[in-house]
Coordinates of N, CA and C in Angstrom, one line a residue:
X1 N -30.9 18.3 -7.7 CA -29.8 17.4 -7.5 C -28.8 18.1 -6.5
X2 N -28.2 17.3 -5.7 CA -27.3 17.7 -4.7 C -25.9 18.0 -5.2
X3 N -25.1 18.7 -4.5 CA -23.7 18.9 -4.8 C -23.4 20.1 -5.7
X4 N -24.3 21.1 -5.8 CA -24.0 22.2 -6.6 C -23.3 23.3 -5.8
X5 N -22.0 23.5 -6.1 CA -21.3 24.6 -5.6 C -21.1 24.7 -4.1
X6 N -20.9 23.6 -3.4 CA -20.7 23.6 -2.0 C -19.3 24.1 -1.7
X7 N -19.2 24.9 -0.6 CA -17.9 25.6 -0.3 C -17.2 24.7 0.7
X8 N -15.9 24.3 0.4 CA -15.1 23.5 1.2 C -14.3 24.4 2.1
X9 N -14.4 24.2 3.4 CA -13.6 25.0 4.4 C -12.3 24.2 4.7
X10 N -11.2 24.8 4.4 CA -9.9 24.2 4.7 C -9.3 24.6 6.0
X11 N -8.7 23.7 6.6 CA -8.0 24.1 7.9 C -6.5 24.4 7.5
X12 N -6.0 25.6 7.9 CA -4.7 25.9 7.5 C -3.6 25.0 8.2
X13 N -3.9 24.5 9.4 CA -2.9 23.6 10.0 C -2.8 22.3 9.3
X14 N -3.9 21.8 8.8 CA -3.9 20.6 8.0 C -3.2 20.8 6.7
X15 N -3.5 21.9 6.0 CA -2.8 22.2 4.8 C -1.3 22.4 5.0
X16 N -0.9 23.0 6.0 CA 0.6 23.2 6.3 C 1.2 21.9 6.6
X17 N 0.5 21.0 7.3 CA 1.1 19.7 7.6 C 1.3 18.9 6.3
X18 N 0.3 19.0 5.4 CA 0.4 18.2 4.2 C 1.5 18.7 3.3
X19 N 1.7 20.0 3.3 CA 2.9 20.6 2.5 C 4.2 20.1 3.1
X20 N 4.3 20.1 4.4 CA 5.6 19.6 5.0 C 5.8 18.2 4.8
X21 N 4.7 17.4 4.8 CA 4.8 16.0 4.6 C 5.2 15.6 3.1
X22 N 4.6 16.4 2.2 CA 4.9 16.2 0.8 C 6.4 16.6 0.4
X23 N 6.9 17.5 1.1 CA 8.3 18.0 0.8 C 9.3 17.6 1.9
X24 N 9.1 16.5 2.6 CA 10.0 16.1 3.7 C 11.3 15.7 3.2
X25 N 11.4 15.3 1.9 CA 12.7 14.9 1.4 C 13.6 16.1 1.2
X26 N 13.1 17.3 1.1 CA 14.0 18.5 0.9 C 14.5 19.0 2.2
X27 N 13.8 18.6 3.3 CA 14.3 19.1 4.6 C 14.9 18.0 5.5
X28 N 15.2 16.8 4.9 CA 15.8 15.7 5.7 C 17.2 16.0 6.2
X29 N 17.5 15.7 7.4 CA 18.8 15.8 8.0 C 19.1 14.6 8.8
X30 N 20.4 14.2 8.8 CA 20.8 13.0 9.6 C 21.0 13.5 11.0
X31 N 20.1 12.9 11.9 CA 20.2 13.2 13.3 C 20.5 11.9 14.0
X32 N 20.6 12.0 15.3 CA 20.9 10.7 16.1 C 19.7 9.8 15.9
X33 N 18.5 10.3 16.0 CA 17.3 9.5 15.9 C 17.2 8.8 14.5
X34 N 17.5 9.6 13.4 CA 17.4 9.0 12.1 C 18.5 8.0 11.8
X35 N 19.7 8.2 12.4 CA 20.7 7.2 12.3 C 20.4 5.9 13.0
X36 N 19.9 6.0 14.2 CA 19.5 4.8 14.9 C 18.4 4.0 14.2
X37 N 17.4 4.8 13.7 CA 16.3 4.1 12.9 C 16.9 3.4 11.7
X38 N 17.8 4.1 11.0 CA 18.4 3.5 9.8 C 19.2 2.2 10.1
X39 N 19.9 2.3 11.2 CA 20.7 1.1 11.6 C 19.9 -0.1 12.0
X40 N 18.8 0.2 12.6 CA 17.9 -0.9 13.0 C 17.3 -1.5 11.7
X41 N 16.9 -0.7 10.8 CA 16.3 -1.2 9.6 C 17.3 -1.9 8.6
X42 N 18.5 -1.4 8.6 CA 19.5 -1.9 7.7 C 20.3 -3.1 8.2
X43 N 20.5 -3.1 9.6 CA 21.4 -4.1 10.2 C 20.6 -5.1 11.1
X44 N 19.9 -4.6 12.0 CA 19.3 -5.4 13.1 C 18.2 -6.3 12.5
X45 N 17.3 -5.8 11.7 CA 16.2 -6.6 11.2 C 16.7 -7.7 10.3
X46 N 17.5 -7.4 9.3 CA 18.0 -8.6 8.5 C 18.8 -9.6 9.3
X47 N 19.6 -9.2 10.2 CA 20.3 -10.2 11.1 C 19.3 -11.0 11.9
X48 N 18.3 -10.4 12.4 CA 17.3 -11.2 13.2 C 16.5 -12.1 12.3
X49 N 16.2 -11.7 11.1 CA 15.6 -12.7 10.1 C 16.5 -13.8 9.8
X50 N 17.8 -13.5 9.5 CA 18.7 -14.6 9.2 C 18.9 -15.6 10.3
X51 N 19.1 -15.1 11.5 CA 19.3 -16.0 12.7 C 18.0 -16.8 12.9
X52 N 16.9 -16.2 12.8 CA 15.6 -17.0 12.9 C 15.5 -18.1 11.9
X53 N 15.9 -17.8 10.7 CA 15.8 -18.8 9.6 C 16.8 -19.8 9.8
X54 N 18.0 -19.5 10.3 CA 19.1 -20.4 10.4 C 18.9 -21.4 11.6
X55 N 18.5 -20.8 12.7 CA 18.4 -21.7 13.9 C 17.0 -22.1 14.2
X56 N 16.0 -21.5 13.6 CA 14.7 -21.9 13.9 C 14.2 -23.1 13.1
X57 N 14.8 -23.3 11.9 CA 14.3 -24.5 11.1 C 14.9 -25.8 11.6
X58 N 15.9 -25.8 12.4 CA 16.5 -27.0 12.9 C 15.7 -27.6 14.1
X59 N 14.9 -26.8 14.7 CA 14.2 -27.2 15.9 C 12.8 -27.7 15.6
X60 N 12.2 -27.3 14.6 CA 10.8 -27.6 14.3 C 10.8 -28.6 13.1
X61 N 10.1 -29.7 13.3 CA 9.9 -30.6 12.2 C 8.8 -30.1 11.2
X62 N 9.1 -30.2 9.9 CA 8.2 -29.7 8.9 C 7.2 -30.8 8.5
X63 N 7.4 -32.1 8.8 CA 6.4 -33.1 8.5 C 5.6 -33.4 9.7
X64 N 4.5 -34.0 9.4 CA 3.5 -34.3 10.5 C 4.1 -35.5 11.4
X65 N 4.2 -35.3 12.7 CA 4.8 -36.3 13.5 C 3.8 -37.4 13.9
X66 N 4.2 -38.5 14.3 CA 3.4 -39.6 14.8 C 2.8 -39.1 16.2
X67 N 1.8 -39.9 16.7 CA 1.2 -39.5 17.9 C 2.2 -39.4 19.1
X68 N 3.1 -40.3 19.1 CA 4.0 -40.4 20.3 C 5.2 -39.4 20.1
X69 N 5.4 -38.8 19.0 CA 6.5 -37.9 18.8 C 6.1 -36.4 19.1
X70 N 7.1 -35.6 19.5 CA 6.8 -34.2 19.7 C 7.1 -33.4 18.5
X71 N 6.6 -32.2 18.4 CA 6.9 -31.3 17.4 C 8.3 -30.8 17.5
X72 N 8.8 -30.6 18.7 CA 10.1 -30.0 19.0 C 11.1 -31.1 19.3
X73 N 12.3 -31.0 18.7 CA 13.4 -31.9 19.0 C 14.2 -31.4 20.1
X74 N 14.9 -32.3 20.8 CA 15.8 -31.8 21.9 C 17.0 -31.1 21.3
X75 N 17.5 -30.1 22.0 CA 18.7 -29.4 21.5 C 20.0 -30.1 21.8
X76 N 20.3 -31.2 21.1 CA 21.5 -31.9 21.3 C 22.6 -31.5 20.3

């Protein structure tokens, strides 16, 4: 049967990367990049979703239009 006592060769660089990734919460620091990323995730994305939901639903009809009608209404 196969699989008896095979030796696994580990790469020290991969092991070091895994340790850093598992313990990243202990080394976290607020930098310009992390602040910008947090602001985009906390402010910009929810505002974009809200504006899309608010103004996007007024322009598109949700029911099936007749043949002579368009899907989009004019912006009056």
